[in-house]
Tab-separated table of C-alpha atoms and ligand atoms in Angstrom:
chain	number	residue	atom	x	y	z
R	1	MET	CA	33.299	-55.028	-16.333
R	2	ALA	CA	33.011	-56.349	-12.657
R	3	THR	CA	33.924	-54.034	-9.485
R	4	SER	CA	36.140	-56.325	-7.088
R	5	GLY	CA	33.743	-57.141	-5.134
R	6	ASP	CA	31.616	-58.204	-7.273
R	7	LEU	CA	34.386	-60.433	-8.306
R	8	VAL	CA	34.760	-61.456	-4.443
R	9	ASP	CA	30.648	-62.168	-4.180
R	10	PHE	CA	30.678	-64.043	-7.441
R	11	ALA	CA	33.954	-65.882	-6.964
R	12	ARG	CA	32.908	-67.249	-3.147
R	13	GLY	CA	29.145	-68.248	-4.368
R	14	LEU	CA	30.043	-69.954	-7.226
R	15	PRO	CA	29.091	-73.637	-6.728
R	16	LYS	CA	32.371	-75.894	-7.276
R	17	ALA	CA	34.574	-78.860	-6.532
R	18	GLU	CA	37.549	-78.741	-5.146
R	19	LEU	CA	39.810	-81.852	-7.185
R	20	HIS	CA	43.620	-80.808	-6.196
R	21	LEU	CA	43.743	-80.352	-2.603
R	22	HIS	CA	46.617	-82.283	-0.114
R	23	ILE	CA	45.643	-82.161	3.488
R	24	GLU	CA	48.574	-81.701	4.726
R	25	GLY	CA	49.100	-78.342	2.953
R	26	THR	CA	45.667	-76.828	4.934
R	27	LEU	CA	47.589	-76.934	8.220
R	28	GLU	CA	47.418	-72.859	9.082
R	29	PRO	CA	49.991	-72.225	11.064
R	30	GLU	CA	48.212	-71.409	14.294
R	31	LEU	CA	46.500	-75.016	14.224
R	32	MET	CA	50.735	-75.728	13.377
R	33	PHE	CA	51.610	-74.139	16.760
R	34	GLU	CA	48.441	-75.401	18.465
R	35	LEU	CA	49.305	-78.924	17.881
R	36	ALA	CA	52.928	-78.773	18.236
R	37	ARG	CA	52.421	-77.411	21.948
R	38	ARG	CA	49.641	-80.384	22.236
R	39	ASN	CA	52.392	-82.846	21.607
R	40	GLY	CA	55.158	-81.447	22.812
R	41	VAL	CA	56.840	-80.827	19.623
R	42	PRO	CA	59.557	-78.344	19.250
R	43	LEU	CA	59.019	-75.823	15.959
R	44	PRO	CA	62.349	-74.213	14.635
R	45	TYR	CA	59.666	-71.061	14.595
R	46	ALA	CA	59.376	-68.357	17.179
R	47	SER	CA	55.751	-66.943	15.915
R	48	VAL	CA	52.748	-67.654	13.550
R	49	ASP	CA	54.068	-64.608	11.537
R	50	ASP	CA	57.745	-66.187	11.648
R	51	VAL	CA	56.017	-69.417	9.813
R	52	ARG	CA	54.374	-67.513	7.609
R	53	ARG	CA	58.131	-65.408	6.244
R	54	ALA	CA	59.746	-68.533	6.190
R	55	TYR	CA	56.863	-69.011	3.270
R	56	ILE	CA	59.300	-67.916	0.517
R	57	PHE	CA	59.677	-70.422	-2.510
R	58	SER	CA	62.186	-70.733	-4.831
R	59	ASP	CA	60.824	-74.586	-6.370
R	60	LEU	CA	58.688	-77.221	-5.798
R	61	GLN	CA	61.568	-79.079	-3.167
R	62	SER	CA	62.124	-75.948	-1.355
R	63	PHE	CA	58.236	-76.311	-0.372
R	64	LEU	CA	58.129	-79.704	0.100
R	65	ASP	CA	60.923	-79.407	2.818
R	66	ILE	CA	59.161	-76.385	5.222
R	67	TYR	CA	55.771	-78.525	3.796
R	68	TYR	CA	56.975	-82.138	5.508
R	69	ALA	CA	59.107	-80.380	8.582
R	70	GLY	CA	55.267	-79.245	9.450
R	71	CYS	CA	53.437	-82.203	9.142
R	72	ARG	CA	55.597	-83.533	12.180
R	73	VAL	CA	53.217	-81.984	14.660
R	74	LEU	CA	50.754	-84.311	13.425
R	75	LEU	CA	50.868	-86.977	15.354
R	76	LYS	CA	47.426	-88.539	16.988
R	77	GLU	CA	43.898	-89.928	15.005
R	78	GLN	CA	42.504	-86.211	16.731
R	79	ASP	CA	45.090	-84.075	15.116
R	80	PHE	CA	44.371	-85.413	11.340
R	81	TYR	CA	40.650	-85.003	12.449
R	82	ASP	CA	41.191	-81.046	13.428
R	83	LEU	CA	43.455	-80.611	10.408
R	84	THR	CA	40.391	-81.671	7.835
R	85	TRP	CA	37.725	-80.108	10.059
R	86	ALA	CA	39.165	-77.046	9.753
R	87	TYR	CA	39.573	-77.253	6.440
R	88	LEU	CA	35.869	-78.005	5.937
R	89	THR	CA	35.121	-74.856	7.688
R	90	ARG	CA	37.073	-72.783	5.359
R	91	ALA	CA	35.465	-74.441	2.221
R	92	VAL	CA	31.728	-73.966	3.248
R	93	SER	CA	32.959	-70.430	2.880
R	94	GLN	CA	34.339	-70.776	-0.533
R	95	GLY	CA	31.630	-72.428	-2.203
R	96	VAL	CA	32.956	-75.769	-2.146
R	97	ARG	CA	29.967	-78.573	-2.515
R	98	HIS	CA	32.349	-81.336	-3.158
R	99	ALA	CA	35.988	-82.172	-2.750
R	100	GLU	CA	38.336	-84.777	-3.470
R	101	ILE	CA	41.072	-84.552	-1.209
R	102	PHE	CA	44.627	-86.069	-1.039
R	103	PHE	CA	46.845	-87.433	1.587
R	104	ASP	CA	50.358	-88.828	2.133
R	105	PRO	CA	50.199	-91.445	4.609
R	106	GLN	CA	53.956	-92.114	4.135
R	107	THR	CA	54.962	-88.945	5.651
R	108	HIS	CA	52.997	-89.814	8.466
R	109	THR	CA	53.621	-93.794	8.647
R	110	ASP	CA	57.801	-93.494	8.260
R	111	ARG	CA	57.540	-91.438	11.645
R	112	GLY	CA	55.508	-93.915	12.893
R	113	VAL	CA	52.094	-92.581	12.738
R	114	PRO	CA	49.307	-95.721	12.444
R	115	PHE	CA	48.103	-95.737	8.639
R	116	GLU	CA	45.015	-96.147	10.411
R	117	SER	CA	44.993	-93.124	12.753
R	118	VAL	CA	45.465	-91.014	9.503
R	119	VAL	CA	42.957	-92.538	7.637
R	120	THR	CA	40.675	-92.867	10.779
R	121	GLY	CA	41.266	-88.980	11.401
R	122	ILE	CA	40.614	-87.704	8.248
R	123	ARG	CA	37.350	-89.874	7.643
R	124	ARG	CA	35.731	-88.880	10.933
R	125	ALA	CA	36.085	-85.193	9.806
R	126	LEU	CA	34.522	-85.812	6.401
R	127	HIS	CA	32.008	-87.700	7.842
R	128	ASP	CA	30.799	-85.009	10.157
R	129	GLY	CA	31.458	-82.297	7.712
R	130	GLU	CA	28.879	-83.972	5.280
R	131	ALA	CA	26.121	-84.113	8.021
R	132	ARG	CA	27.096	-80.701	9.174
R	133	PHE	CA	27.596	-78.596	5.691
R	134	ARG	CA	26.479	-81.065	3.253
R	135	ILE	CA	30.085	-80.904	1.411
R	136	THR	CA	30.392	-84.362	-0.313
R	137	SER	CA	33.859	-86.159	-0.245
R	138	GLY	CA	36.439	-88.815	-1.697
R	139	LEU	CA	40.068	-89.500	-0.753
R	140	ILE	CA	42.813	-89.987	-2.986
R	141	MET	CA	45.709	-91.821	-1.924
R	142	CYS	CA	49.339	-90.398	-3.113
R	143	PHE	CA	52.836	-92.066	-3.131
R	144	LEU	CA	55.716	-89.909	-2.322
R	145	ARG	CA	57.668	-90.396	-5.541
R	146	HIS	CA	60.467	-89.856	-4.434
R	147	LEU	CA	60.595	-92.637	-2.644
R	148	SER	CA	60.715	-96.296	-3.982
R	149	ALA	CA	58.031	-98.356	-6.054
R	150	ASP	CA	58.601	-100.888	-3.248
R	151	ALA	CA	57.340	-98.513	0.004
R	152	ALA	CA	54.504	-97.060	-2.878
R	153	THR	CA	53.149	-101.092	-2.909
R	154	ARG	CA	53.590	-101.765	0.535
R	155	THR	CA	51.597	-98.557	1.878
R	156	LEU	CA	49.204	-99.856	-1.173
R	157	HIS	CA	48.842	-103.248	1.004
R	158	GLU	CA	48.408	-101.068	4.317
R	159	ALA	CA	45.324	-99.273	2.560
R	160	LEU	CA	43.415	-102.948	1.579
R	161	PRO	CA	41.269	-102.828	4.286
R	162	PHE	CA	40.151	-99.351	4.678
R	163	LYS	CA	39.378	-99.671	0.651
R	164	LYS	CA	35.801	-98.030	0.934
R	165	TRP	CA	36.764	-95.181	2.338
R	166	ILE	CA	39.579	-94.377	-0.775
R	167	LEU	CA	38.457	-93.667	-4.125
R	168	ALA	CA	41.607	-93.176	-5.912
R	169	VAL	CA	45.159	-93.319	-5.715
R	170	GLY	CA	47.874	-90.710	-6.874
R	171	LEU	CA	51.357	-89.578	-7.012
R	172	ASP	CA	53.025	-86.458	-5.611
R	173	SER	CA	56.272	-85.060	-4.395
R	174	SER	CA	59.169	-84.373	-6.037
R	175	GLU	CA	58.337	-84.826	-10.049
R	176	VAL	CA	61.799	-84.344	-11.899
R	177	GLY	CA	63.651	-87.601	-11.753
R	178	HIS	CA	60.578	-89.475	-10.816
R	179	PRO	CA	58.467	-90.270	-13.694
R	180	PRO	CA	55.220	-91.994	-13.703
R	181	ALA	CA	56.993	-94.934	-15.067
R	182	LYS	CA	58.745	-95.851	-12.018
R	183	PHE	CA	55.194	-96.673	-10.515
R	184	GLU	CA	53.334	-98.386	-12.598
R	185	ASP	CA	53.084	-101.711	-11.217
R	186	VAL	CA	51.644	-100.170	-7.965
R	187	TYR	CA	49.228	-98.260	-9.804
R	188	ASN	CA	48.774	-101.651	-12.138
R	189	ARG	CA	47.629	-103.103	-8.532
R	190	ALA	CA	45.835	-100.283	-7.136
R	191	ARG	CA	43.396	-100.646	-10.053
R	192	GLU	CA	42.722	-104.241	-10.185
R	193	ALA	CA	41.556	-103.556	-6.624
R	194	GLY	CA	39.360	-100.680	-7.812
R	195	PHE	CA	40.940	-97.596	-7.058
R	196	LEU	CA	40.778	-94.736	-9.878
R	197	ALA	CA	43.826	-93.321	-10.665
R	198	VAL	CA	44.766	-89.369	-11.179
R	199	ALA	CA	48.999	-88.265	-11.000
R	200	HIS	CA	50.285	-84.559	-10.523
R	201	ALA	CA	52.983	-84.466	-13.880
R	202	GLY	CA	53.891	-81.470	-16.116
R	203	GLU	CA	54.301	-79.169	-12.983
R	204	GLU	CA	57.968	-79.097	-13.316
R	205	GLY	CA	57.783	-82.391	-15.653
R	206	PRO	CA	58.424	-82.754	-18.774
R	207	PRO	CA	55.289	-83.227	-21.315
R	208	ALA	CA	57.284	-86.924	-21.288
R	209	TYR	CA	55.393	-87.580	-17.696
R	210	VAL	CA	52.090	-86.808	-18.619
R	211	TRP	CA	52.076	-89.674	-21.523
R	212	GLU	CA	53.782	-91.636	-18.994
R	213	ALA	CA	50.794	-90.824	-16.580
R	214	LEU	CA	48.219	-91.379	-19.689
R	215	ASP	CA	49.580	-94.168	-20.760
R	216	ILE	CA	51.064	-96.262	-18.510
R	217	LEU	CA	49.150	-95.646	-14.798
R	218	LYS	CA	45.979	-94.901	-17.160
R	219	ALA	CA	45.315	-91.834	-15.271
R	220	ARG	CA	41.851	-90.715	-15.663
R	221	ARG	CA	42.868	-86.670	-14.332
R	222	ILE	CA	46.118	-85.193	-14.717
R	223	ASP	CA	46.977	-82.912	-11.645
R	224	HIS	CA	49.360	-79.897	-12.570
R	225	GLY	CA	49.769	-80.910	-16.302
R	226	VAL	CA	50.344	-76.836	-17.314
R	227	ARG	CA	53.485	-77.702	-18.917
R	228	CYS	CA	51.454	-80.145	-21.473
R	229	VAL	CA	51.138	-76.581	-24.179
R	230	GLU	CA	54.727	-77.896	-24.760
R	231	ASP	CA	53.429	-80.597	-26.933
R	232	ASP	CA	50.724	-79.642	-29.131
R	233	ARG	CA	50.191	-84.033	-29.996
R	234	LEU	CA	49.439	-84.109	-26.109
R	235	VAL	CA	47.048	-81.566	-25.891
R	236	GLY	CA	45.626	-83.099	-28.959
R	237	ARG	CA	44.694	-85.983	-26.585
R	238	LEU	CA	44.015	-84.341	-23.631
R	239	VAL	CA	41.449	-82.337	-25.800
R	240	GLU	CA	40.196	-85.449	-27.721
R	241	GLU	CA	39.569	-86.951	-24.350
R	242	GLN	CA	38.560	-84.605	-22.410
R	243	ILE	CA	41.011	-85.589	-19.350
R	244	PRO	CA	40.604	-82.696	-17.113
R	245	LEU	CA	43.682	-81.131	-16.045
R	246	THR	CA	43.610	-79.869	-11.564
R	247	VAL	CA	45.673	-76.776	-12.506
R	248	CYS	CA	46.430	-74.353	-9.835
R	249	PRO	CA	47.314	-70.877	-10.180
R	250	LEU	CA	48.242	-69.787	-7.219
R	251	SER	CA	50.706	-72.181	-6.333
R	252	ASN	CA	52.590	-72.232	-9.910
R	253	VAL	CA	53.485	-69.371	-8.749
R	254	LYS	CA	54.453	-69.550	-5.628
R	255	LEU	CA	56.516	-72.183	-6.700
R	256	ARG	CA	58.092	-70.451	-10.086
R	257	VAL	CA	56.448	-71.889	-12.235
R	258	PHE	CA	55.129	-68.855	-13.845
R	259	PRO	CA	56.339	-65.558	-13.084
R	260	ASN	CA	53.046	-64.060	-11.421
R	261	LEU	CA	49.766	-64.746	-12.385
R	262	ARG	CA	49.453	-62.878	-15.364
R	263	ALA	CA	51.715	-64.619	-17.197
R	264	HIS	CA	49.748	-67.901	-16.116
R	265	ASN	CA	48.635	-70.781	-19.379
R	266	LEU	CA	45.014	-70.532	-17.654
R	267	LYS	CA	43.053	-68.952	-20.281
R	268	GLN	CA	45.152	-70.480	-22.780
R	269	LEU	CA	44.189	-73.505	-21.197
R	270	LEU	CA	40.716	-73.387	-21.714
R	271	ASP	CA	40.767	-71.402	-25.483
R	272	ARG	CA	42.037	-75.203	-26.590
R	273	GLY	CA	39.741	-76.917	-25.690
R	274	LEU	CA	40.864	-78.373	-22.114
R	275	LEU	CA	38.627	-79.584	-19.484
R	276	VAL	CA	39.956	-77.007	-16.983
R	277	THR	CA	39.375	-77.291	-13.143
R	278	VAL	CA	40.905	-74.515	-10.768
R	279	ASN	CA	42.097	-75.936	-7.538
R	280	SER	CA	44.479	-74.709	-4.437
R	281	ASP	CA	46.511	-77.335	-3.901
R	282	ASP	CA	48.273	-76.250	-0.272
R	283	PRO	CA	46.068	-73.265	0.531
R	284	ALA	CA	48.410	-72.709	3.908
R	285	TYR	CA	51.607	-72.342	1.912
R	286	PHE	CA	50.746	-70.445	-1.039
R	287	GLY	CA	48.329	-67.893	0.102
R	288	GLY	CA	44.975	-68.616	-1.154
R	289	TYR	CA	41.946	-71.223	-0.652
R	290	VAL	CA	40.057	-72.285	-4.190
R	291	ALA	CA	37.779	-69.043	-4.133
R	292	ASP	CA	40.857	-67.210	-3.753
R	293	ASN	CA	42.531	-68.817	-6.692
R	294	PHE	CA	39.061	-68.022	-8.690
R	295	ARG	CA	39.443	-64.801	-8.090
R	296	ASP	CA	42.929	-63.544	-8.167
R	297	THR	CA	43.293	-65.434	-11.391
R	298	ALA	CA	39.782	-63.747	-13.147
R	299	ALA	CA	41.579	-60.879	-11.841
R	300	ALA	CA	45.068	-61.575	-14.153
R	301	LEU	CA	43.938	-62.684	-16.880
R	302	GLY	CA	40.728	-60.969	-17.152
R	303	LEU	CA	38.339	-63.948	-17.047
R	304	GLY	CA	34.988	-63.002	-17.399
R	305	ARG	CA	31.432	-64.496	-16.173
R	306	GLU	CA	31.177	-66.834	-18.921
R	307	GLN	CA	34.994	-68.343	-17.873
R	308	LEU	CA	34.343	-68.573	-14.566
R	309	LEU	CA	30.972	-70.393	-15.267
R	310	THR	CA	32.561	-72.814	-17.109
R	311	LEU	CA	35.489	-73.674	-14.576
R	312	ALA	CA	32.919	-74.222	-11.939
R	313	ARG	CA	30.910	-76.639	-14.418
R	314	ASN	CA	34.329	-78.373	-15.601
R	315	SER	CA	35.238	-78.829	-11.371
R	316	PHE	CA	32.361	-80.879	-11.390
R	317	VAL	CA	32.001	-82.955	-14.588
R	318	ALA	CA	35.841	-83.643	-13.621
R	319	SER	CA	34.854	-84.588	-10.571
R	320	PHE	CA	33.973	-89.002	-9.782
R	321	VAL	CA	30.656	-88.212	-8.179
R	322	SER	CA	27.530	-90.427	-9.540
R	323	GLU	CA	25.886	-88.852	-12.611
R	324	GLU	CA	22.897	-87.998	-10.635
R	325	GLN	CA	25.338	-86.428	-8.090
R	326	ARG	CA	26.630	-84.727	-11.309
R	327	ARG	CA	23.500	-83.557	-12.892
R	328	ALA	CA	22.686	-82.205	-9.072
R	329	TYR	CA	25.796	-79.640	-9.119
R	330	LEU	CA	25.377	-78.479	-12.517
R	331	GLY	CA	22.646	-77.796	-11.679
R	332	ASP	CA	23.368	-75.711	-9.024
R	333	VAL	CA	25.779	-73.911	-11.004
R	334	GLU	CA	23.376	-72.885	-13.236
R	335	ARG	CA	20.239	-71.756	-10.531
R	336	PHE	CA	23.549	-69.726	-9.220
R	337	ALA	CA	23.772	-68.292	-12.684
R	338	ALA	CA	20.837	-67.583	-13.173
R	339	GLN	CA	20.478	-64.593	-9.837
R	340	PRO	CA	19.756	-61.418	-11.166
R	341	SER	CA	21.509	-60.205	-8.715
R	342	LEU	CA	24.628	-61.503	-10.132
R	343	LYS	CA	24.668	-60.292	-13.387
R	344	THR	CA	26.821	-57.201	-13.085
R	345	ILE	CA	29.918	-59.742	-13.509
R	346	SER	CA	30.931	-59.107	-17.344
S	1	HPA	N1	53.135	-80.710	-6.414
S	1	HPA	C1	53.624	-82.198	-5.684
S	1	HPA	N2	53.784	-82.608	-4.680
S	1	HPA	C2	53.031	-82.192	-3.709
S	1	HPA	C3	52.302	-81.144	-4.237
S	1	HPA	C4	52.585	-80.406	-5.646
S	1	HPA	O1	52.489	-79.212	-5.698
S	1	HPA	N3	51.518	-80.343	-2.785
S	1	HPA	C5	52.494	-81.072	-1.897
S	1	HPA	N4	52.740	-82.235	-2.635
S	2	ZN	ZN1	49.654	-81.019	-5.662
């Protein structure tokens, strides 16, 4: 049996891709305060500890209210640079080799921040991150599903001049009551323009939303998707087509999708042959970055070395990197696994 120290080292060292990470969800309270001061934005918190104390959520919406409020300190291109740079410096220490990162432009453009400031700031940091840390990356532009389909279409138009920096479109925010079908038209346009498609579905919403994401939006990955187990035919389809699920265990506990980590269905999803990955979602709000998700989930569910290696391999298999890049990253996982000093994990 592994000691907890071994598990920490193994989870951190394991080369991995992060595929479900909202850049706005990496805003740590310290940076929130710094940006608030720099931009003269008042905060409803007295201190960093006061912010952390406010991070108790009863469901997705209770989190989103606080998450969107935190975003108000992000105004200038440099703010988006600093936010993304801070994430990358943490990601390196979590074994992240490749990150496909969500951003929510409407959260910013609706406050008068130019689309260009958002995407240029993030992109500049990703470029510097690749040069400094050799972390490769891609950007996924999410539409806010609680807003209208027309607003999503306007956002798609704003993104077109920056298309070379944006890999895919995604769908996030309040799930229940906003089924994927609402965004059929804008997803058709986005795919015609050459964007790949992913979508959040089956986090709080029913399996029917996962079907819609697959059949109507032609999503290539499902973000969360944990409620798929309520529909055996859906599980069969996801297994048959090896459609990845980007699962976020600590997020699911904080937002009460599961009462605790021991009750999480990640092991069941793996055992049923689904292409599952482990990710951090909004780590500044949910108490852990991606290696922390690997470690805590392994400890709670009794995952062993082979299952952690499978999760790491899955992260590269599920990513949108080139085949050549994928082979290189999978080779890194095998080299990591072959290190004699890491054989103690059960
Ligand atoms: N679900 C939906 N929308 C989100 C999330 C999430 O987990 N995180 C940030 N926006
Ligand atoms: Zn998410």
